[in-house]
Amino acid sequence: MTRKKLLVLMVSFCMIITAVKMPVDTLAALDDVYYRTGLGTDPKEILTGSYWQPILVDGYYCDLSGPNRTIYATECKGKVLKFPTVIQYNHKLYKITKIDEKLEESEESMYGYFPGYKNKKLVTKIIIPNGIKKVELHDLHTWKNLKEIQIPASVDKECLYLSHMKGRIVIDKKNKKYKTSGNGVYTKDTKKLRATFGTKKTFTVKKGTKSIEWEAFWYYKNLKKVTFPSSVKSVALPAFRGCKNLKSITFQGKKAPSFGKKLDLKFYDNEDEEDGFHTELTGIPKKVTVYVKNKAVKKSIEKTLKIGNLKKLKWKVKVKK
């Protein structure tokens, strides 16, 4: 081998090693795709998107600007929707860490028009690949034909937010933070109920559960009766949003659970008037019978239901014999 060929070989080898060691965020991409803002002092500034103005790259609406690089929507072309873990853009490969579903805005909105997930009625399965750390799909109930969503091991604690769905929620057994039990999604220690799925009309929370989180029953339209074991100490009232057929709630504990620190929540009869899903009671059924263990629990819950806007909930509390 000549000295020249040896030198070329060594240079090629070094380039390969360097490329392998380069982080995914700076690895040169194959395509040259630029979206310039044309705003500010630098006309060459590259637009990387935001929550309010996601950019369209390879058919995905993305925010590549911050640490939580997010996919907000895409056109659903088949029955199976599998998200990528990397987006190629502007000579770089951006590692995606979050999957979200941004609510659609009107063309007149100050936040601009956003198309949402197109053709999602076609989708029967959603696959969230390993590597994604956060999933916020508060509108799963609107995916009419969805039979299954797969949650990977990489999704971290306090980073899974799902509304109710009629199909199955399947969580990788290697996930250290979440698990399914019956038709519920719980933290691994079973202390928190995070989501529900299925078509059953009754739901009994697993014994040992202490907290019912905000989205636990969101839009569980089949739900008629829910039972909480004595271990439950805290119930977020907005968890019942969209449970339009809910008729009864049973608390088996000898003490009344807490309903959250901020009780005087906003209440809207028209969901179009809401201004944030974490600060209001929109969609909570107004006529529910609450069954309790004793008179002390009855008195405590009745007192809570007289606070501020909670008066609009015409819930009746009865001691179950």
Coordinates of C-alpha atoms in Angstrom, one line a residue, residues 9-285:
L9 CA -7.4 5.6 4.6
M10 CA -6.4 7.1 7.9
V11 CA -8.3 10.4 7.2
S12 CA -11.4 8.4 6.2
F13 CA -11.2 6.4 9.4
C14 CA -10.9 9.5 11.5
M15 CA -13.9 11.1 9.8
I16 CA -16.1 8.0 10.5
I17 CA -15.1 8.0 14.2
T18 CA -15.9 11.7 14.5
A19 CA -19.3 11.3 12.9
V20 CA -20.1 8.4 15.3
K21 CA -19.2 10.4 18.3
M22 CA -21.1 13.5 17.2
P23 CA -24.4 14.1 19.2
V24 CA -27.6 13.5 17.3
D25 CA -28.5 17.2 17.6
T26 CA -25.5 18.3 15.4
L27 CA -25.1 15.5 13.0
A28 CA -25.3 16.8 9.5
A29 CA -28.5 15.9 7.7
L30 CA -28.7 14.9 4.1
D31 CA -31.3 17.5 2.9
D32 CA -30.8 21.2 3.0
V33 CA -34.1 22.5 4.4
Y34 CA -34.3 26.1 5.6
Y35 CA -37.2 28.1 7.1
R36 CA -36.1 31.6 7.7
T37 CA -38.1 33.9 10.0
G38 CA -37.2 37.1 8.1
L39 CA -37.9 38.9 11.4
G40 CA -35.7 40.8 13.9
T41 CA -32.2 42.0 13.3
D42 CA -30.9 38.9 11.6
P43 CA -32.6 38.1 8.3
K44 CA -30.9 34.7 8.2
E45 CA -32.3 33.6 11.5
I46 CA -33.6 30.0 11.2
L47 CA -37.2 29.3 12.3
T48 CA -37.3 26.3 14.6
G49 CA -40.9 26.5 15.7
S50 CA -42.8 27.1 18.9
Y51 CA -46.0 26.0 20.6
W52 CA -47.9 28.8 18.9
Q53 CA -46.2 28.4 15.5
P54 CA -45.0 24.9 14.9
I55 CA -43.1 24.3 11.7
L56 CA -43.9 21.7 9.1
V57 CA -41.0 19.3 8.5
D58 CA -41.3 16.0 6.6
G59 CA -45.1 16.0 7.2
Y60 CA -44.8 16.7 11.0
Y61 CA -45.7 19.9 12.8
C62 CA -42.8 20.4 15.2
D63 CA -41.3 22.7 17.8
L64 CA -37.5 22.1 17.6
S65 CA -36.5 25.2 19.6
G66 CA -36.4 24.0 23.2
P67 CA -35.2 21.1 25.2
N68 CA -38.6 19.3 24.8
R69 CA -38.5 18.9 21.0
T70 CA -42.1 18.2 20.2
I71 CA -44.3 16.8 17.5
Y72 CA -47.8 18.3 17.6
A73 CA -49.5 16.8 14.6
T74 CA -49.1 15.0 11.3
E75 CA -51.3 13.7 8.5
C76 CA -52.4 10.2 9.3
K77 CA -52.0 8.2 6.1
G78 CA -52.7 4.7 7.3
K79 CA -54.1 2.7 10.2
V80 CA -50.9 2.6 12.2
L81 CA -49.4 5.9 13.3
K82 CA -45.8 5.5 14.4
F83 CA -43.9 8.6 15.4
P84 CA -40.2 9.2 14.6
T85 CA -37.6 9.8 17.3
V86 CA -35.5 12.0 15.0
I87 CA -36.5 14.9 12.7
Q88 CA -34.1 15.9 9.9
Y89 CA -34.0 19.7 9.5
N90 CA -31.5 22.4 8.4
H91 CA -28.4 20.2 8.2
K92 CA -29.2 18.6 11.6
L93 CA -31.0 15.7 13.1
Y94 CA -33.2 16.8 16.1
K95 CA -34.0 14.2 18.7
I96 CA -37.8 14.3 19.5
T97 CA -38.6 13.9 23.1
K98 CA -42.3 14.8 23.3
I99 CA -45.6 13.9 21.5
D100 CA -48.5 16.3 21.9
E101 CA -51.8 17.2 20.4
K102 CA -52.3 20.9 20.1
L103 CA -55.9 22.1 20.0
E104 CA -57.1 23.5 16.7
E105 CA -57.4 27.3 16.5
S106 CA -59.5 29.3 14.0
E107 CA -57.9 31.2 11.2
E108 CA -58.9 34.5 13.0
S109 CA -57.2 33.4 16.3
M110 CA -54.3 35.4 17.5
Y111 CA -52.4 32.1 17.8
G112 CA -53.0 31.3 14.1
Y113 CA -54.6 28.3 12.4
F114 CA -53.4 24.8 13.3
P115 CA -54.8 21.8 11.4
G116 CA -54.4 19.1 14.1
Y117 CA -54.1 15.4 13.3
K118 CA -55.6 15.0 9.8
N119 CA -57.5 11.8 9.0
K120 CA -57.2 10.5 12.6
K121 CA -60.4 8.6 12.2
L122 CA -58.4 6.1 10.0
V123 CA -56.0 5.3 12.8
T124 CA -56.5 2.1 14.8
K125 CA -53.0 2.0 16.5
I126 CA -50.6 4.6 17.8
I127 CA -47.0 3.6 18.5
I128 CA -44.9 5.9 20.6
P129 CA -41.3 4.7 20.1
N130 CA -38.8 4.2 22.8
G131 CA -36.8 7.4 23.4
I132 CA -39.9 9.6 23.8
K133 CA -40.0 10.9 27.3
K134 CA -43.3 12.8 27.5
V135 CA -46.7 12.1 26.0
E136 CA -49.7 14.6 26.2
L137 CA -52.7 13.3 24.3
H138 CA -55.7 14.9 26.0
D139 CA -57.9 14.2 23.0
L140 CA -57.6 10.4 22.6
H141 CA -61.4 10.2 23.0
T142 CA -61.7 11.9 19.6
W143 CA -59.8 9.2 17.8
K144 CA -62.9 7.3 17.0
N145 CA -61.5 4.0 15.7
L146 CA -58.3 3.8 17.9
K147 CA -57.9 0.3 19.3
E148 CA -54.5 0.6 20.9
I149 CA -51.8 3.0 22.0
Q150 CA -48.3 1.8 22.9
I151 CA -46.4 3.6 25.6
P152 CA -42.6 2.9 25.7
A153 CA -40.2 2.3 28.6
S154 CA -38.7 5.8 28.1
V155 CA -41.8 7.8 29.2
D156 CA -40.9 9.3 32.5
K157 CA -42.8 10.0 35.8
E158 CA -45.2 12.9 35.7
C159 CA -44.9 12.9 31.9
L160 CA -47.9 10.8 30.8
Y161 CA -51.2 12.7 30.2
L162 CA -54.0 10.8 28.4
S163 CA -57.7 11.2 28.1
H164 CA -59.9 8.1 28.2
M165 CA -60.0 5.8 25.2
K166 CA -62.2 2.8 24.4
G167 CA -59.3 0.8 23.1
R168 CA -56.2 -0.5 25.0
I169 CA -53.4 1.4 26.6
V170 CA -50.3 -0.9 26.5
I171 CA -47.3 0.1 28.5
D172 CA -43.9 -1.5 28.0
K173 CA -43.1 -3.8 31.0
K174 CA -39.7 -2.2 31.2
N175 CA -41.2 1.2 32.0
K176 CA -40.1 2.0 35.6
K177 CA -42.7 4.7 36.2
Y178 CA -46.1 3.4 34.9
K179 CA -48.1 0.2 34.6
T180 CA -51.6 -0.9 33.7
S181 CA -53.9 -2.8 36.1
G182 CA -57.3 -3.8 34.9
N183 CA -58.6 -0.8 32.9
G184 CA -56.4 1.8 34.7
V185 CA -53.0 3.3 34.2
Y186 CA -51.2 3.7 37.5
T187 CA -47.8 4.8 38.7
K188 CA -45.6 1.8 39.3
D189 CA -46.2 2.0 43.1
T190 CA -50.0 2.1 42.5
K191 CA -50.3 5.3 44.5
K192 CA -51.7 7.4 41.6
L193 CA -54.4 6.7 39.0
R194 CA -53.3 8.6 35.9
A195 CA -55.7 7.4 33.1
T196 CA -58.4 4.9 32.2
F197 CA -59.4 2.9 29.1
G198 CA -62.0 0.5 27.9
T199 CA -65.8 0.4 27.7
K200 CA -66.9 -0.9 31.1
K201 CA -69.7 1.1 32.7
T202 CA -68.2 0.7 36.2
F203 CA -64.7 1.3 37.5
T204 CA -63.2 0.3 40.8
V205 CA -60.0 2.0 41.7
K206 CA -57.3 -0.4 42.9
K207 CA -56.7 -0.7 46.6
G208 CA -53.7 1.1 47.8
T209 CA -54.2 4.0 45.4
K210 CA -54.0 7.4 47.2
S211 CA -54.4 10.0 44.5
I212 CA -56.8 10.4 41.6
E213 CA -55.1 12.7 39.1
W214 CA -56.5 15.4 36.8
E215 CA -57.0 13.4 33.7
A216 CA -58.0 10.0 35.3
F217 CA -61.5 9.7 33.8
W218 CA -61.4 12.4 31.1
Y219 CA -64.2 11.8 28.6
Y220 CA -65.0 8.3 30.0
K221 CA -68.4 8.6 28.4
N222 CA -69.5 5.0 29.2
L223 CA -68.8 5.4 32.9
K224 CA -71.8 5.3 35.2
K225 CA -70.4 4.2 38.5
V226 CA -67.0 4.6 40.1
T227 CA -65.8 3.3 43.5
F228 CA -62.9 4.6 45.5
P229 CA -61.3 2.4 48.2
S230 CA -60.5 3.7 51.7
S231 CA -56.9 4.3 50.7
V232 CA -57.8 7.2 48.4
K233 CA -56.9 10.5 50.1
S234 CA -57.1 13.0 47.2
V235 CA -59.5 13.3 44.2
A236 CA -59.0 16.0 41.6
L237 CA -62.6 17.0 40.6
P238 CA -61.7 17.9 37.0
A239 CA -60.9 14.2 36.6
F240 CA -64.6 13.7 35.9
R241 CA -64.7 16.1 32.9
G242 CA -66.6 14.7 30.0
C243 CA -68.1 11.8 32.1
K244 CA -71.6 12.7 30.9
N245 CA -73.3 9.5 32.0
L246 CA -71.8 9.3 35.5
K247 CA -74.5 8.6 38.0
S248 CA -72.8 7.6 41.2
I249 CA -69.5 7.9 43.1
T250 CA -68.8 5.7 46.2
F251 CA -66.2 6.6 48.8
Q252 CA -65.4 3.6 51.1
G253 CA -63.1 5.5 53.5
K254 CA -64.0 6.7 57.0
K255 CA -62.7 10.1 56.2
A256 CA -63.5 12.4 53.3
P257 CA -60.9 12.8 50.6
S258 CA -59.3 16.1 49.7
F259 CA -60.6 17.6 46.5
G260 CA -57.5 19.8 45.9
K261 CA -56.1 23.1 47.2
K262 CA -57.8 25.3 44.6
L263 CA -61.5 24.6 45.1
D264 CA -63.1 27.8 43.7
L265 CA -62.5 26.7 40.2
K266 CA -63.9 28.3 37.0
F267 CA -67.1 26.7 35.6
Y268 CA -68.4 27.1 32.1
D269 CA -71.5 25.6 30.6
N270 CA -70.2 26.0 27.1
E271 CA -66.9 24.3 26.5
D272 CA -66.1 26.8 23.7
E273 CA -65.7 29.4 26.4
E274 CA -63.0 27.6 28.4
D275 CA -59.7 29.2 28.9
G276 CA -57.5 26.4 30.1
F277 CA -58.1 22.7 31.0
H278 CA -56.3 22.8 34.3
T279 CA -58.3 25.6 35.9
E280 CA -62.0 24.9 35.3
L281 CA -64.8 22.4 35.8
T282 CA -66.1 22.3 32.2
G283 CA -68.0 19.2 31.4
I284 CA -68.3 17.8 34.9
P285 CA -71.8 16.1 35.3

